Amino acid sequence: MTGEHLIQLFDAPRSLADGVSQFLIDGWRAGDDLLVVARSKHWKLIADYLERRGCPARDSLVHDRLRYIDAADALRAMRRRGVFDRPAALALVTALVENRSRHARPLRIYGEIVDLLAEEGNFETAAAL
């Protein structure tokens, strides 16, 4: 199994939605499972772009190949008493990935948790994650 990790910077929410949705739609067309961990405001834009490109994103919470998780909720689940907890983070990420990988399809992930940590000034944890 091979993996690839990409980092991309965006100048505006619309460019983010365009770039991320293209990344996801490429995976959709290839038969991949998709996991999106994004801010809700970004998810709304990404979902609009996905829908326009033929990927049914509106029912993503229960969709067989596409799952959306709110990034702020995920980050809260990675904390204990307000402090980032590495074992909790690992448990959450493992559960999400294992849940999606049960289909034996490749998995594409887009995430914004590192962005949230960086916005807080928590650069050490962002880099570690």
mmCIF file of C-alpha atoms in Angstrom:
data_model
loop_
_atom_site.group_PDB
_atom_site.id
_atom_site.type_symbol
_atom_site.label_atom_id
_atom_site.label_comp_id
_atom_site.label_asym_id
_atom_site.label_seq_id
_atom_site.Cartn_x
_atom_site.Cartn_y
_atom_site.Cartn_z
ATOM 1 C CA MET A 1 0.000 0.000 0.000
ATOM 2 C CA THR A 2 1.365 3.403 -0.946
ATOM 3 C CA GLY A 3 0.433 6.756 0.448
ATOM 4 C CA GLU A 4 0.997 10.334 -0.457
ATOM 5 C CA HIS A 5 0.662 13.479 1.624
ATOM 6 C CA LEU A 6 0.124 16.792 -0.120
ATOM 7 C CA ILE A 7 0.070 20.279 1.320
ATOM 8 C CA GLN A 8 -1.559 23.067 -0.623
ATOM 9 C CA LEU A 9 -2.130 26.708 0.292
ATOM 10 C CA PHE A 10 -5.236 28.604 -0.782
ATOM 11 C CA ASP A 11 -5.790 32.340 -1.062
ATOM 12 C CA ALA A 12 -9.578 32.346 -0.639
ATOM 13 C CA PRO A 13 -12.425 29.998 0.322
ATOM 14 C CA ARG A 14 -13.505 29.635 -3.320
ATOM 15 C CA SER A 15 -10.030 28.575 -4.457
ATOM 16 C CA LEU A 16 -9.956 26.106 -1.562
ATOM 17 C CA ALA A 17 -13.337 24.669 -2.585
ATOM 18 C CA ASP A 18 -12.253 24.419 -6.205
ATOM 19 C CA GLY A 19 -8.911 22.739 -5.460
ATOM 20 C CA VAL A 20 -10.211 20.382 -2.797
ATOM 21 C CA SER A 21 -13.268 19.370 -4.798
ATOM 22 C CA GLN A 22 -11.062 18.587 -7.806
ATOM 23 C CA PHE A 23 -8.826 16.419 -5.615
ATOM 24 C CA LEU A 24 -11.903 14.628 -4.271
ATOM 25 C CA ILE A 25 -13.706 14.260 -7.602
ATOM 26 C CA ASP A 26 -10.580 12.676 -9.096
ATOM 27 C CA GLY A 27 -10.760 10.099 -6.314
ATOM 28 C CA TRP A 28 -14.505 9.658 -6.751
ATOM 29 C CA ARG A 29 -14.066 8.907 -10.434
ATOM 30 C CA ALA A 30 -11.242 6.458 -9.626
ATOM 31 C CA GLY A 31 -13.523 4.574 -7.214
ATOM 32 C CA ASP A 32 -11.840 5.784 -4.005
ATOM 33 C CA ASP A 33 -13.528 6.344 -0.665
ATOM 34 C CA LEU A 34 -13.444 9.998 0.413
ATOM 35 C CA LEU A 35 -13.064 11.406 3.917
ATOM 36 C CA VAL A 36 -13.401 15.160 4.428
ATOM 37 C CA VAL A 37 -12.522 16.714 7.793
ATOM 38 C CA ALA A 38 -13.252 20.398 7.222
ATOM 39 C CA ARG A 39 -14.775 23.482 8.783
ATOM 40 C CA SER A 40 -18.510 23.535 8.134
ATOM 41 C CA LYS A 41 -18.279 26.785 6.127
ATOM 42 C CA HIS A 42 -15.684 25.196 3.839
ATOM 43 C CA TRP A 43 -17.646 21.958 3.543
ATOM 44 C CA LYS A 44 -20.666 23.849 2.209
ATOM 45 C CA LEU A 45 -18.545 25.327 -0.589
ATOM 46 C CA ILE A 46 -16.729 22.045 -1.293
ATOM 47 C CA ALA A 47 -20.037 20.143 -1.423
ATOM 48 C CA ASP A 48 -21.449 22.682 -3.919
ATOM 49 C CA TYR A 49 -18.432 22.189 -6.185
ATOM 50 C CA LEU A 50 -18.643 18.385 -5.832
ATOM 51 C CA GLU A 51 -22.335 18.372 -6.732
ATOM 52 C CA ARG A 52 -21.653 20.467 -9.835
ATOM 53 C CA ARG A 53 -18.972 17.959 -10.845
ATOM 54 C CA GLY A 54 -21.280 14.957 -10.479
ATOM 55 C CA CYS A 55 -20.398 13.692 -7.004
ATOM 56 C CA PRO A 56 -23.452 13.355 -4.723
ATOM 57 C CA ALA A 57 -22.103 15.167 -1.655
ATOM 58 C CA ARG A 58 -25.305 16.306 0.072
ATOM 59 C CA ASP A 59 -25.966 12.975 1.775
ATOM 60 C CA SER A 60 -22.323 12.595 2.792
ATOM 61 C CA LEU A 61 -22.972 11.781 6.439
ATOM 62 C CA VAL A 62 -24.463 8.429 5.432
ATOM 63 C CA HIS A 63 -22.984 8.023 1.963
ATOM 64 C CA ASP A 64 -21.190 4.757 1.275
ATOM 65 C CA ARG A 65 -18.097 6.324 -0.307
ATOM 66 C CA LEU A 66 -18.015 9.871 1.091
ATOM 67 C CA ARG A 67 -17.929 10.952 4.724
ATOM 68 C CA TYR A 68 -17.786 14.468 6.127
ATOM 69 C CA ILE A 69 -16.631 15.263 9.674
ATOM 70 C CA ASP A 70 -16.613 18.778 11.102
ATOM 71 C CA ALA A 71 -12.965 19.689 11.794
ATOM 72 C CA ALA A 72 -13.800 21.598 14.995
ATOM 73 C CA ASP A 73 -15.682 18.565 16.360
ATOM 74 C CA ALA A 74 -12.785 16.281 15.442
ATOM 75 C CA LEU A 75 -10.287 18.593 17.164
ATOM 76 C CA ARG A 76 -12.443 18.670 20.310
ATOM 77 C CA ALA A 77 -12.445 14.862 20.296
ATOM 78 C CA MET A 78 -8.635 14.951 20.144
ATOM 79 C CA ARG A 79 -8.421 16.947 23.362
ATOM 80 C CA ARG A 80 -8.677 16.045 27.008
ATOM 81 C CA ARG A 81 -9.483 18.943 29.321
ATOM 82 C CA GLY A 82 -8.712 21.353 26.491
ATOM 83 C CA VAL A 83 -5.225 19.985 25.822
ATOM 84 C CA PHE A 84 -4.301 18.045 22.699
ATOM 85 C CA ASP A 85 -4.095 14.365 23.615
ATOM 86 C CA ARG A 86 -2.009 12.306 21.195
ATOM 87 C CA PRO A 87 -3.586 8.922 22.129
ATOM 88 C CA ALA A 88 -7.089 10.387 21.688
ATOM 89 C CA ALA A 89 -6.082 11.859 18.325
ATOM 90 C CA LEU A 90 -4.572 8.577 17.188
ATOM 91 C CA ALA A 91 -7.687 6.682 18.298
ATOM 92 C CA LEU A 92 -9.971 9.037 16.375
ATOM 93 C CA VAL A 93 -7.889 9.004 13.187
ATOM 94 C CA THR A 94 -7.502 5.224 13.364
ATOM 95 C CA ALA A 95 -11.257 4.759 13.802
ATOM 96 C CA LEU A 96 -12.062 7.048 10.877
ATOM 97 C CA VAL A 97 -9.551 5.434 8.539
ATOM 98 C CA GLU A 98 -10.395 1.872 9.542
ATOM 99 C CA ASN A 99 -14.105 2.593 9.145
ATOM 100 C CA ARG A 100 -13.553 3.863 5.600
ATOM 101 C CA SER A 101 -11.004 1.209 4.659
ATOM 102 C CA ARG A 102 -13.333 -1.711 5.375
ATOM 103 C CA HIS A 103 -14.415 -1.498 1.741
ATOM 104 C CA ALA A 104 -10.884 -2.316 0.509
ATOM 105 C CA ARG A 105 -10.944 0.754 -1.727
ATOM 106 C CA PRO A 106 -8.261 3.447 -1.749
ATOM 107 C CA LEU A 107 -8.998 6.326 0.626
ATOM 108 C CA ARG A 108 -8.556 10.044 -0.136
ATOM 109 C CA ILE A 109 -8.567 12.371 2.842
ATOM 110 C CA TYR A 110 -8.812 16.133 3.020
ATOM 111 C CA GLY A 111 -8.356 17.661 6.473
ATOM 112 C CA GLU A 112 -8.242 21.040 8.193
ATOM 113 C CA ILE A 113 -7.332 20.108 11.771
ATOM 114 C CA VAL A 114 -3.737 21.274 11.293
ATOM 115 C CA ASP A 115 -5.102 24.617 10.054
ATOM 116 C CA LEU A 116 -7.207 24.994 13.192
ATOM 117 C CA LEU A 117 -4.222 24.241 15.418
ATOM 118 C CA ALA A 118 -2.057 26.734 13.519
ATOM 119 C CA GLU A 119 -4.738 29.420 13.818
ATOM 120 C CA GLU A 120 -4.603 28.913 17.600
ATOM 121 C CA GLY A 121 -0.834 29.391 17.490
ATOM 122 C CA ASN A 122 -0.347 25.745 18.441
ATOM 123 C CA PHE A 123 2.367 25.192 15.829
ATOM 124 C CA GLU A 124 4.181 22.409 17.673
ATOM 125 C CA THR A 125 1.056 20.236 17.818
ATOM 126 C CA ALA A 126 0.158 21.141 14.229
ATOM 127 C CA ALA A 127 3.597 20.010 13.060
ATOM 128 C CA ALA A 128 3.399 16.819 15.113
ATOM 129 C CA LEU A 129 -0.024 15.948 13.715
#
